[in-house]
Amino acid sequence: MNKIKSILNINMLEKDGKRIQDMSGSVLIVVACCVPKHAKTLKNYFEKGDLFDKRYRITKCISRSDLLAIPLKISNASIDSVENNIPEEFRNLIVCFESQICPLSSSGVAKKTNFDTNVKRAVACALVHAAKELRKQPENFVDESFERFNFPKRLELIGDPPHFAILLIPVDKVDFFQENILRSFVENIIGFLGQDDWDRYQTIFYEYLAGLHRVKRVISKAVVDADSKIRESRSKLLFLEKGFQEWLSESLKPPIPSQYLLGWTTITEHNLSMSLDLTKVMYSRGNVTEKHRFGSLVREGEVVLDMYAGIGYYTLPALIFGHAKFVYACEWNAHAVFALKYNLLCNNVQDRAKVFEGDSRINARSLEGRIDRISLGLLPSSEGGWPTAVRALNKSKGGWLHIHANVPVFECDCWALWCLDRLVRFADDCGREWVALCVNIQTVKSFAPKVDHIVADIYLGPRDVVGMMTKLDVSSWKQVTRFGHLSKDNLMVQGDFEKVTQPSCALRDDGPINQQWMR
């Protein structure tokens, strides 16, 4: 029996019976269309005959929304011969054959095709799909102007699958995703769109990308304003699957206020779960190893101070992995404070922690002389918190400081000695003649070309205690030596007050790091 072949011709060309791409660069796939109840049966049949194209997912038929389209590894020219060889019991289940764009399967997203990145191919598919949904089918949707845009190899997924996974769109790094550029590009191809049509186009565009990645939400990923002292996220929701907000509201235990629902996600790393609203609080995946390392450094029974706690990046590892006796967590972003308290409760450690909301440089003053270990995880510099941190350390034995900073690679040793010099001087201001020893400088990640995010592990305390606490021999130090650090060659470098120079990454009016709120 001859099936009616409805071939959608979007500049589709065939040469010698071989399938090629349309002008958007998106491959038009021959599909067998059927009613939903027969899709599984036909899929199994085509798989056994090696005709099912696993690079793509079964999707809705474009010409008839009541049918499903099964992607096949055949060309238009071979439809007749393939159809004639299909047993009648299966042939009768097929309504028609068509050519259309199909969403990529998980394996399809991971494979390289003619596009320089899979993301570029996916974006091209989404552009065409959204235009067709608005009943606008230009002959040449993606032209040479599209090629000038650079796309990453993959888009970032964040959050625990399946329900909390969110697709992040890097508007901070890819110009094409900025709304004004995307709209200008689209309207240049399909003509002017009123605001309602443009809103609908965006929704369909991002819904398509969400479908490719099997997520229910899409959120933009924006750069945090360097002058924003609360480090609030500037990300925004781009797509939300219908009904998901209601499901999330009913499913979360404990429940959360509605203002946090749209961007709320849970991220599990090293068996430790943290939740937050990505549209209100920044999150960095690059620190995952450092969070776990910090937890492993904490000793059972210690009292810890986290001066820049966020949602609990270092507070939770200290409590759960390090078994700290108690953690004082300081944070001044109200949205992060909510997530922090929520995460303490969900991990059942709320009884061993106290949250100070507000400026840690002020709030931590009440902890003077009581702390064994302090995390100073503020970037690009936590310099403004050092005096308060030094005062908070245990008066009799001192304690550990874990100082984060963005430091030029060539200034690492210079920064370490300058940091130690400052800490010793702050101790002197408190009437404590302590010495400082940096036992390790840990590279967390590259922050920018030739600039690393590092963490210095420093013990600051009485001279007779430092050797015991660090398990390093400082007996050879000259009496006038107040600070030193281990070099990359594991050699002790003794500091000299007169030879310390200020690194370029120090907080100062004429330096690259000059934010007044950090001081």
Short mmCIF file of C-alpha atoms in Angstrom, two decimals:
data_model
loop_
_atom_site.label_atom_id
_atom_site.label_comp_id
_atom_site.label_asym_id
_atom_site.label_seq_id
_atom_site.Cartn_x
_atom_site.Cartn_y
_atom_site.Cartn_z
CA MET A 1 0.00 0.00 0.00
CA ASN A 2 1.33 3.45 -0.92
CA LYS A 3 1.51 5.92 1.96
CA ILE A 4 1.07 9.65 1.34
CA LYS A 5 4.46 11.28 1.74
CA SER A 6 4.24 14.80 3.18
CA ILE A 7 7.76 16.19 2.76
CA LEU A 8 8.28 19.60 4.36
CA ASN A 9 10.57 21.43 1.94
CA ILE A 10 12.65 23.95 3.91
CA ASN A 11 15.36 24.29 1.29
CA MET A 12 15.75 20.55 1.56
CA LEU A 13 18.04 19.21 -1.14
CA GLU A 14 19.01 15.71 -2.03
CA LYS A 15 21.98 14.68 -4.06
CA ASP A 16 22.30 11.14 -5.31
CA GLY A 17 19.62 10.08 -2.84
CA LYS A 18 21.62 11.34 0.16
CA ARG A 19 20.16 13.52 2.87
CA ILE A 20 21.84 16.90 3.41
CA GLN A 21 21.22 19.88 5.67
CA ASP A 22 18.81 22.75 5.18
CA MET A 23 20.11 26.32 5.07
CA SER A 24 19.95 26.56 8.86
CA GLY A 25 22.45 23.76 9.12
CA SER A 26 19.78 21.63 10.79
CA VAL A 27 19.37 18.13 9.40
CA LEU A 28 15.90 17.25 8.19
CA ILE A 29 15.20 13.71 9.30
CA VAL A 30 12.84 11.31 7.54
CA VAL A 31 10.27 10.24 10.12
CA ALA A 32 7.51 7.68 10.28
CA CYS A 33 4.40 9.25 11.83
CA CYS A 34 1.89 7.28 13.87
CA VAL A 35 -0.62 7.66 16.66
CA PRO A 36 1.04 7.62 20.13
CA LYS A 37 -0.21 4.16 21.12
CA HIS A 38 1.68 2.56 18.20
CA ALA A 39 4.97 4.47 18.68
CA LYS A 40 6.66 1.90 20.91
CA THR A 41 5.76 -0.99 18.63
CA LEU A 42 7.11 0.77 15.55
CA LYS A 43 10.23 1.96 17.36
CA ASN A 44 11.07 -1.61 18.39
CA TYR A 45 10.52 -2.79 14.82
CA PHE A 46 12.76 -0.08 13.32
CA GLU A 47 15.44 -0.73 15.95
CA LYS A 48 15.60 -4.42 15.05
CA GLY A 49 15.95 -3.50 11.39
CA ASP A 50 18.64 -0.91 12.17
CA LEU A 51 16.44 1.83 10.73
CA PHE A 52 15.82 3.84 13.93
CA ASP A 53 18.11 6.91 14.15
CA LYS A 54 19.29 6.94 17.77
CA ARG A 55 20.82 10.39 17.46
CA TYR A 56 17.33 11.87 17.69
CA ARG A 57 14.33 11.57 19.95
CA ILE A 58 10.77 10.62 19.07
CA THR A 59 8.89 13.90 18.96
CA LYS A 60 5.61 15.45 17.82
CA CYS A 61 4.89 15.44 14.12
CA ILE A 62 5.17 19.03 12.86
CA SER A 63 2.29 18.83 10.38
CA ARG A 64 -0.06 16.96 12.73
CA SER A 65 0.27 17.51 16.47
CA ASP A 66 -1.83 14.40 17.23
CA LEU A 67 0.89 12.14 15.76
CA LEU A 68 4.36 11.17 16.94
CA ALA A 69 7.37 11.22 14.59
CA ILE A 70 9.88 8.35 14.75
CA PRO A 71 13.32 9.35 13.29
CA LEU A 72 14.70 6.97 10.65
CA LYS A 73 18.11 6.42 9.05
CA ILE A 74 16.82 6.67 5.47
CA SER A 75 16.65 9.32 2.75
CA ASN A 76 13.60 10.66 0.93
CA ALA A 77 14.62 8.74 -2.19
CA SER A 78 14.56 5.41 -0.37
CA ILE A 79 11.17 5.78 1.32
CA ASP A 80 9.32 3.74 -1.31
CA SER A 81 11.70 0.79 -1.23
CA VAL A 82 11.82 0.77 2.61
CA GLU A 83 8.04 1.01 2.84
CA ASN A 84 7.53 -1.90 0.45
CA ASN A 85 9.72 -4.11 2.64
CA ILE A 86 7.86 -3.33 5.87
CA PRO A 87 5.52 -6.18 6.89
CA GLU A 88 1.89 -5.23 6.53
CA GLU A 89 1.16 -5.52 10.27
CA PHE A 90 3.65 -2.69 10.91
CA ARG A 91 3.01 -0.76 7.68
CA ASN A 92 -0.64 -0.35 8.66
CA LEU A 93 0.41 1.44 11.84
CA ILE A 94 2.21 4.19 9.89
CA VAL A 95 0.05 7.20 8.95
CA CYS A 96 2.65 8.92 6.76
CA PHE A 97 6.34 9.62 6.16
CA GLU A 98 7.68 13.16 6.51
CA SER A 99 10.95 15.09 6.73
CA GLN A 100 11.37 17.38 9.73
CA ILE A 101 13.78 18.59 12.37
CA CYS A 102 13.96 16.29 15.40
CA PRO A 103 15.32 17.07 18.87
CA LEU A 104 18.64 15.48 19.69
CA SER A 105 18.78 12.49 21.99
CA SER A 106 21.28 12.39 24.88
CA SER A 107 23.75 10.60 22.60
CA GLY A 108 23.02 13.02 19.76
CA VAL A 109 23.87 16.03 21.89
CA ALA A 110 27.24 14.48 22.73
CA LYS A 111 28.25 13.76 19.14
CA LYS A 112 29.91 16.27 16.87
CA THR A 113 28.29 17.01 13.53
CA ASN A 114 28.91 19.61 10.83
CA PHE A 115 28.52 22.46 13.31
CA ASP A 116 31.65 23.50 15.19
CA THR A 117 29.74 22.86 18.45
CA ASN A 118 26.67 20.81 19.31
CA VAL A 119 25.25 23.87 21.05
CA LYS A 120 25.34 25.78 17.76
CA ARG A 121 23.40 23.01 16.07
CA ALA A 122 20.86 22.89 18.90
CA VAL A 123 20.40 26.68 18.79
CA ALA A 124 19.85 26.54 15.02
CA CYS A 125 17.19 23.86 15.49
CA ALA A 126 15.50 25.94 18.19
CA LEU A 127 15.50 29.06 16.01
CA VAL A 128 13.81 27.23 13.14
CA HIS A 129 11.35 25.45 15.42
CA ALA A 130 10.24 28.68 17.13
CA ALA A 131 9.77 30.40 13.77
CA LYS A 132 7.65 27.55 12.46
CA GLU A 133 5.51 27.60 15.60
CA LEU A 134 4.77 31.25 14.83
CA ARG A 135 3.95 30.15 11.27
CA LYS A 136 6.94 32.00 9.88
CA GLN A 137 9.09 29.81 7.62
CA PRO A 138 11.80 31.87 5.91
CA GLU A 139 13.79 30.21 3.15
CA ASN A 140 17.11 31.09 4.69
CA PHE A 141 16.77 31.26 8.45
CA VAL A 142 20.38 30.88 9.59
CA ASP A 143 22.73 32.66 7.23
CA GLU A 144 26.37 33.72 7.32
CA SER A 145 25.67 36.18 10.15
CA PHE A 146 24.97 33.21 12.43
CA GLU A 147 28.44 31.82 11.80
CA ARG A 148 30.18 34.78 13.43
CA PHE A 149 28.80 33.86 16.84
CA ASN A 150 30.87 31.58 19.03
CA PHE A 151 29.12 29.00 21.17
CA PRO A 152 30.48 26.77 23.96
CA LYS A 153 30.91 23.02 23.41
CA ARG A 154 28.05 22.37 25.77
CA LEU A 155 25.54 24.23 27.91
CA GLU A 156 25.78 23.85 31.66
CA LEU A 157 23.28 21.82 33.61
CA ILE A 158 23.04 22.45 37.33
CA GLY A 159 20.95 20.77 40.01
CA ASP A 160 20.02 17.20 40.85
CA PRO A 161 18.14 15.41 38.05
CA PRO A 162 15.44 14.91 37.14
CA HIS A 163 13.33 17.53 38.91
CA PHE A 164 15.96 20.02 40.11
CA ALA A 165 18.10 20.07 36.96
CA ILE A 166 18.22 23.51 35.34
CA LEU A 167 19.73 24.53 32.00
CA LEU A 168 21.95 27.61 32.28
CA ILE A 169 22.20 29.97 29.30
CA PRO A 170 25.55 31.84 29.37
CA VAL A 171 24.40 35.36 28.50
CA ASP A 172 27.54 36.59 30.26
CA LYS A 173 29.84 34.84 27.76
CA VAL A 174 27.83 34.35 24.55
CA ASP A 175 26.62 37.57 22.89
CA PHE A 176 23.99 35.73 20.86
CA PHE A 177 21.95 34.91 23.97
CA GLN A 178 21.63 38.54 25.06
CA GLU A 179 18.00 39.43 24.43
CA ASN A 180 18.61 42.52 22.30
CA ILE A 181 21.05 40.65 20.03
CA LEU A 182 18.86 37.55 19.77
CA ARG A 183 15.79 39.64 18.94
CA SER A 184 17.66 41.71 16.35
CA PHE A 185 18.94 38.54 14.69
CA VAL A 186 15.51 36.88 14.60
CA GLU A 187 13.66 39.96 13.35
CA ASN A 188 16.26 40.49 10.65
CA ILE A 189 15.29 37.08 9.30
CA ILE A 190 11.54 36.78 9.87
CA GLY A 191 10.51 40.41 10.18
CA PHE A 192 9.29 42.61 13.02
CA LEU A 193 7.65 40.90 16.00
CA GLY A 194 5.30 42.67 18.38
CA GLN A 195 6.07 42.23 22.08
CA ASP A 196 3.52 39.44 22.51
CA ASP A 197 4.91 37.53 19.52
CA TRP A 198 8.48 38.09 20.69
CA ASP A 199 7.65 36.81 24.17
CA ARG A 200 6.07 33.73 22.62
CA TYR A 201 9.04 33.22 20.30
CA GLN A 202 11.46 33.32 23.27
CA THR A 203 9.32 30.88 25.23
CA ILE A 204 9.23 28.39 22.34
CA PHE A 205 12.96 28.86 21.66
CA TYR A 206 13.99 28.10 25.24
CA GLU A 207 11.35 25.38 25.61
CA TYR A 208 13.00 23.59 22.68
CA LEU A 209 16.45 23.82 24.31
CA ALA A 210 14.94 22.61 27.57
CA GLY A 211 13.48 19.61 25.76
CA LEU A 212 16.85 18.71 24.25
CA HIS A 213 18.40 18.67 27.70
CA ARG A 214 15.38 17.12 29.43
CA VAL A 215 14.90 19.85 32.00
CA LYS A 216 11.85 21.80 33.10
CA ARG A 217 13.52 25.19 33.59
CA VAL A 218 15.96 27.42 31.75
CA ILE A 219 17.79 30.25 33.54
CA SER A 220 20.25 32.82 32.26
CA LYS A 221 23.73 32.83 33.76
CA ALA A 222 24.97 36.38 34.29
CA VAL A 223 28.12 37.93 35.75
CA VAL A 224 27.78 39.09 39.34
CA ASP A 225 28.28 42.84 39.69
CA ALA A 226 31.74 43.37 41.21
CA ASP A 227 30.47 46.45 43.05
CA SER A 228 27.53 44.61 44.60
CA LYS A 229 28.50 43.87 48.17
CA ILE A 230 25.75 41.27 48.65
CA ARG A 231 26.87 39.37 45.51
CA GLU A 232 23.27 38.97 44.39
CA SER A 233 22.65 36.89 41.29
CA ARG A 234 21.54 38.75 38.17
CA SER A 235 20.26 35.59 36.52
CA LYS A 236 16.63 35.38 35.41
CA LEU A 237 14.14 32.70 34.48
CA LEU A 238 13.79 32.17 30.72
CA PHE A 239 11.49 29.15 30.65
CA LEU A 240 9.35 27.24 33.14
CA GLU A 241 7.39 24.14 32.20
CA LYS A 242 3.69 24.56 32.77
CA GLY A 243 2.59 23.09 36.11
CA PHE A 244 6.11 22.64 37.46
CA GLN A 245 5.91 25.54 39.91
CA GLU A 246 2.78 24.05 41.49
CA TRP A 247 4.43 20.61 41.70
CA LEU A 248 7.51 22.09 43.34
CA SER A 249 5.43 24.04 45.84
CA GLU A 250 3.61 20.88 46.91
CA SER A 251 6.68 18.63 46.93
CA LEU A 252 9.30 20.62 48.86
CA LYS A 253 9.75 19.59 52.46
CA PRO A 254 10.18 21.78 54.37
CA PRO A 255 8.21 24.23 52.21
CA ILE A 256 9.71 27.52 51.04
CA PRO A 257 8.20 30.97 50.34
CA SER A 258 6.79 31.43 46.84
CA GLN A 259 9.35 34.14 46.04
CA TYR A 260 12.06 31.44 45.86
CA LEU A 261 10.18 28.76 43.91
CA LEU A 262 11.03 29.71 40.32
CA GLY A 263 14.80 29.32 40.67
CA TRP A 264 14.92 26.85 43.56
CA THR A 265 17.21 23.85 43.05
CA THR A 266 19.15 21.30 45.07
CA ILE A 267 22.76 20.43 44.28
CA THR A 268 24.42 17.34 45.74
CA GLU A 269 28.22 17.14 45.83
CA HIS A 270 30.24 14.59 47.84
CA ASN A 271 26.94 13.33 49.34
CA LEU A 272 26.22 16.80 50.72
CA SER A 273 23.09 18.60 49.50
CA MET A 274 22.66 22.36 49.30
CA SER A 275 19.63 24.26 48.02
CA LEU A 276 19.26 27.80 46.73
CA ASP A 277 17.36 30.07 44.35
CA LEU A 278 19.66 30.55 41.36
CA THR A 279 17.89 33.75 40.36
CA LYS A 280 18.78 35.37 43.67
CA VAL A 281 22.02 33.78 44.86
CA MET A 282 25.24 33.08 42.96
CA TYR A 283 26.66 29.56 42.84
CA SER A 284 30.10 28.36 41.77
CA ARG A 285 30.65 24.72 40.82
CA GLY A 286 34.40 25.22 40.51
CA ASN A 287 34.87 25.18 44.29
CA VAL A 288 33.55 21.66 44.88
CA THR A 289 36.94 20.09 45.65
CA GLU A 290 37.92 22.96 47.94
CA LYS A 291 34.69 22.64 49.94
CA HIS A 292 35.44 18.99 50.60
CA ARG A 293 39.10 19.75 51.37
CA PHE A 294 38.12 22.36 53.94
CA GLY A 295 35.80 19.90 55.65
CA SER A 296 38.64 17.36 55.84
CA LEU A 297 40.92 19.95 57.51
CA VAL A 298 38.47 20.71 60.30
CA ARG A 299 39.09 18.69 63.45
CA GLU A 300 36.40 17.22 65.67
CA GLY A 301 35.60 19.53 68.57
CA GLU A 302 36.80 22.73 66.87
CA VAL A 303 34.83 25.97 66.96
CA VAL A 304 34.74 27.41 63.43
CA LEU A 305 33.89 30.83 62.05
CA ASP A 306 32.74 31.20 58.43
CA MET A 307 32.96 34.93 57.74
CA TYR A 308 31.40 34.76 54.27
CA ALA A 309 29.05 31.81 54.54
CA GLY A 310 26.77 32.22 51.51
CA ILE A 311 24.40 29.24 51.43
CA GLY A 312 26.80 27.13 53.52
CA TYR A 313 29.59 26.30 51.06
CA TYR A 314 32.14 25.83 53.88
CA THR A 315 29.83 25.87 56.90
CA LEU A 316 28.20 22.55 55.97
CA PRO A 317 31.44 20.65 55.19
CA ALA A 318 32.87 21.83 58.54
CA LEU A 319 29.86 20.44 60.37
CA ILE A 320 29.24 17.27 58.36
CA PHE A 321 32.71 16.16 57.23
CA GLY A 322 34.84 17.86 59.92
CA HIS A 323 32.45 17.23 62.85
CA ALA A 324 33.08 20.73 64.19
CA LYS A 325 31.73 21.34 67.67
CA PHE A 326 30.07 24.56 66.54
CA VAL A 327 30.10 26.90 63.53
CA TYR A 328 29.30 30.59 63.50
CA ALA A 329 28.21 31.57 59.98
CA CYS A 330 28.11 35.20 58.84
CA GLU A 331 26.23 36.35 55.73
CA TRP A 332 24.67 39.65 54.66
CA ASN A 333 22.67 38.62 51.58
CA ALA A 334 19.16 37.98 52.95
CA HIS A 335 18.37 35.46 50.17
CA ALA A 336 21.55 33.50 50.95
CA VAL A 337 20.70 33.62 54.67
CA PHE A 338 17.36 31.95 53.97
CA ALA A 339 19.07 29.20 51.93
CA LEU A 340 21.76 28.79 54.59
CA LYS A 341 19.23 28.24 57.37
CA TYR A 342 17.24 25.91 55.11
CA ASN A 343 20.35 23.84 54.36
CA LEU A 344 21.34 23.60 58.01
CA LEU A 345 17.86 22.31 58.79
CA CYS A 346 17.77 19.83 55.89
CA ASN A 347 21.16 18.41 56.89
CA ASN A 348 20.05 18.21 60.54
CA VAL A 349 22.94 20.30 61.88
CA GLN A 350 21.02 23.44 62.83
CA ASP A 351 21.69 22.83 66.55
CA ARG A 352 25.46 23.15 66.02
CA ALA A 353 25.40 26.41 64.10
CA LYS A 354 24.43 30.04 64.59
CA VAL A 355 23.80 32.41 61.71
CA PHE A 356 24.76 36.08 62.00
CA GLU A 357 22.94 38.12 59.36
CA GLY A 358 24.80 41.28 58.44
CA ASP A 359 28.40 42.49 58.16
CA SER A 360 30.79 39.85 59.50
CA ARG A 361 33.40 42.49 60.30
CA ILE A 362 30.97 43.83 62.90
CA ASN A 363 29.03 40.73 63.97
CA ALA A 364 32.10 38.55 64.54
CA ARG A 365 33.54 41.01 67.06
CA SER A 366 31.46 39.30 69.74
CA LEU A 367 33.49 36.11 69.16
CA GLU A 368 36.86 37.58 70.13
CA GLY A 369 39.28 34.95 71.45
CA ARG A 370 36.91 31.98 70.93
CA ILE A 371 37.61 30.55 67.46
CA ASP A 372 39.90 27.69 66.38
CA ARG A 373 39.53 27.94 62.60
CA ILE A 374 38.24 30.62 60.23
CA SER A 375 37.17 30.50 56.59
CA LEU A 376 37.56 33.76 54.67
CA GLY A 377 36.02 32.76 51.34
CA LEU A 378 35.36 36.13 49.73
CA LEU A 379 36.62 36.97 46.25
CA PRO A 380 38.47 38.79 44.89
CA SER A 381 39.78 39.62 48.37
CA SER A 382 38.79 39.10 52.00
CA GLU A 383 41.40 41.60 53.18
CA GLY A 384 38.78 43.80 54.85
CA GLY A 385 37.90 40.96 57.24
CA TRP A 386 41.42 40.10 58.39
CA PRO A 387 41.55 42.35 61.49
CA THR A 388 38.26 40.92 62.82
CA ALA A 389 39.42 37.37 62.04
CA VAL A 390 42.70 37.79 63.93
CA ARG A 391 40.84 39.07 67.00
CA ALA A 392 38.45 36.11 66.87
CA LEU A 393 41.21 33.49 67.13
CA ASN A 394 41.70 31.62 70.42
CA LYS A 395 43.68 33.92 72.72
CA SER A 396 45.89 31.19 74.20
CA LYS A 397 46.78 29.11 71.14
CA GLY A 398 45.74 31.11 68.08
CA GLY A 399 44.26 29.19 65.17
CA TRP A 400 43.91 28.51 61.46
CA LEU A 401 42.98 31.03 58.78
CA HIS A 402 41.97 29.84 55.31
CA ILE A 403 42.23 32.94 53.16
CA HIS A 404 40.79 33.02 49.63
CA ALA A 405 41.99 35.49 47.01
CA ASN A 406 42.37 36.04 43.27
CA VAL A 407 46.11 36.38 42.77
CA PRO A 408 48.28 36.77 39.64
CA VAL A 409 50.30 33.57 39.22
CA PHE A 410 53.65 35.39 39.25
CA GLU A 411 52.75 37.18 42.53
CA CYS A 412 51.81 34.13 44.59
CA ASP A 413 54.88 34.16 46.89
CA CYS A 414 54.82 37.95 47.13
CA TRP A 415 51.13 37.85 48.10
CA ALA A 416 51.72 35.12 50.71
CA LEU A 417 54.52 37.05 52.47
CA TRP A 418 52.55 40.30 52.35
CA CYS A 419 49.46 38.52 53.75
CA LEU A 420 51.50 37.03 56.62
CA ASP A 421 53.07 40.42 57.35
CA ARG A 422 49.61 42.01 57.61
CA LEU A 423 48.30 39.27 59.90
CA VAL A 424 51.22 39.57 62.30
CA ARG A 425 50.78 43.34 62.45
CA PHE A 426 47.04 42.91 63.18
CA ALA A 427 47.99 40.52 66.00
CA ASP A 428 50.36 43.13 67.39
CA ASP A 429 47.49 45.61 67.40
CA CYS A 430 45.63 43.18 69.68
CA GLY A 431 48.60 42.91 72.04
CA ARG A 432 49.45 39.39 70.84
CA GLU A 433 53.07 38.83 69.80
CA TRP A 434 52.27 35.93 67.52
CA VAL A 435 53.99 34.37 64.53
CA ALA A 436 52.36 33.28 61.27
CA LEU A 437 53.17 30.27 59.11
CA CYS A 438 51.62 29.49 55.74
CA VAL A 439 51.81 25.73 55.30
CA ASN A 440 50.05 25.45 51.95
CA ILE A 441 48.75 27.49 49.05
CA GLN A 442 45.97 25.62 47.29
CA THR A 443 44.95 26.50 43.73
CA VAL A 444 41.17 26.20 43.50
CA LYS A 445 40.69 27.16 39.83
CA SER A 446 41.80 29.58 37.19
CA PHE A 447 39.92 32.85 37.59
CA ALA A 448 41.28 34.59 34.50
CA PRO A 449 44.34 34.27 32.26
CA LYS A 450 47.37 34.14 34.59
CA VAL A 451 45.17 34.83 37.64
CA ASP A 452 44.26 31.99 40.02
CA HIS A 453 41.71 31.63 42.78
CA ILE A 454 43.89 30.39 45.63
CA VAL A 455 43.50 29.54 49.31
CA ALA A 456 46.31 30.06 51.82
CA ASP A 457 46.28 27.75 54.86
CA ILE A 458 47.86 29.85 57.62
CA TYR A 459 48.43 29.19 61.31
CA LEU A 460 48.65 32.31 63.44
CA GLY A 461 49.51 31.96 67.12
CA PRO A 462 52.17 31.96 69.84
CA ARG A 463 55.66 30.93 68.70
CA ASP A 464 55.80 27.86 70.98
CA VAL A 465 52.45 26.58 69.66
CA VAL A 466 52.90 27.06 65.92
CA GLY A 467 55.37 24.20 65.46
CA MET A 468 53.16 21.81 67.40
CA MET A 469 50.00 22.79 65.53
CA THR A 470 51.54 22.74 62.05
CA LYS A 471 53.89 19.79 62.69
CA LEU A 472 56.70 21.84 61.16
CA ASP A 473 60.05 22.75 62.71
CA VAL A 474 60.26 26.48 63.34
CA SER A 475 63.02 26.19 65.98
CA SER A 476 65.59 27.38 63.44
CA TRP A 477 63.75 30.66 62.94
CA LYS A 478 65.60 33.73 64.09
CA GLN A 479 64.05 35.35 67.11
CA VAL A 480 63.15 38.39 65.04
CA THR A 481 61.42 36.25 62.40
CA ARG A 482 57.66 36.54 62.77
CA PHE A 483 56.36 34.84 59.64
CA GLY A 484 57.25 32.41 56.88
CA HIS A 485 55.80 30.00 54.36
CA LEU A 486 56.56 26.73 52.65
CA SER A 487 57.59 27.17 49.03
CA LYS A 488 56.44 24.90 46.21
CA ASP A 489 59.71 23.00 46.74
CA ASN A 490 58.70 22.41 50.37
CA LEU A 491 61.42 24.76 51.61
CA MET A 492 60.83 27.15 54.49
CA VAL A 493 60.97 30.78 53.40
CA GLN A 494 61.43 33.16 56.34
CA GLY A 495 59.81 36.55 56.05
CA ASP A 496 61.51 39.88 56.54
CA PHE A 497 59.41 42.94 57.38
CA GLU A 498 61.74 45.21 55.43
CA LYS A 499 61.55 43.16 52.23
CA VAL A 500 57.78 42.71 52.00
CA THR A 501 56.20 44.39 48.98
CA GLN A 502 52.53 44.99 48.32
CA PRO A 503 51.12 42.82 45.49
CA SER A 504 49.03 44.33 42.72
CA CYS A 505 45.95 42.42 43.97
CA ALA A 506 45.92 44.24 47.32
CA LEU A 507 42.90 46.43 48.04
CA ARG A 508 43.91 49.98 47.15
CA ASP A 509 42.51 53.00 45.36
CA ASP A 510 44.81 52.71 42.33
CA GLY A 511 44.69 48.92 42.01
CA PRO A 512 42.49 46.52 40.02
CA ILE A 513 40.77 45.51 43.27
CA ASN A 514 39.51 48.76 44.72
CA GLN A 515 35.94 48.06 45.85
CA GLN A 516 35.25 50.23 48.88
CA TRP A 517 32.80 47.74 50.39
CA MET A 518 35.51 45.09 50.77
CA ARG A 519 37.75 47.16 53.02
#
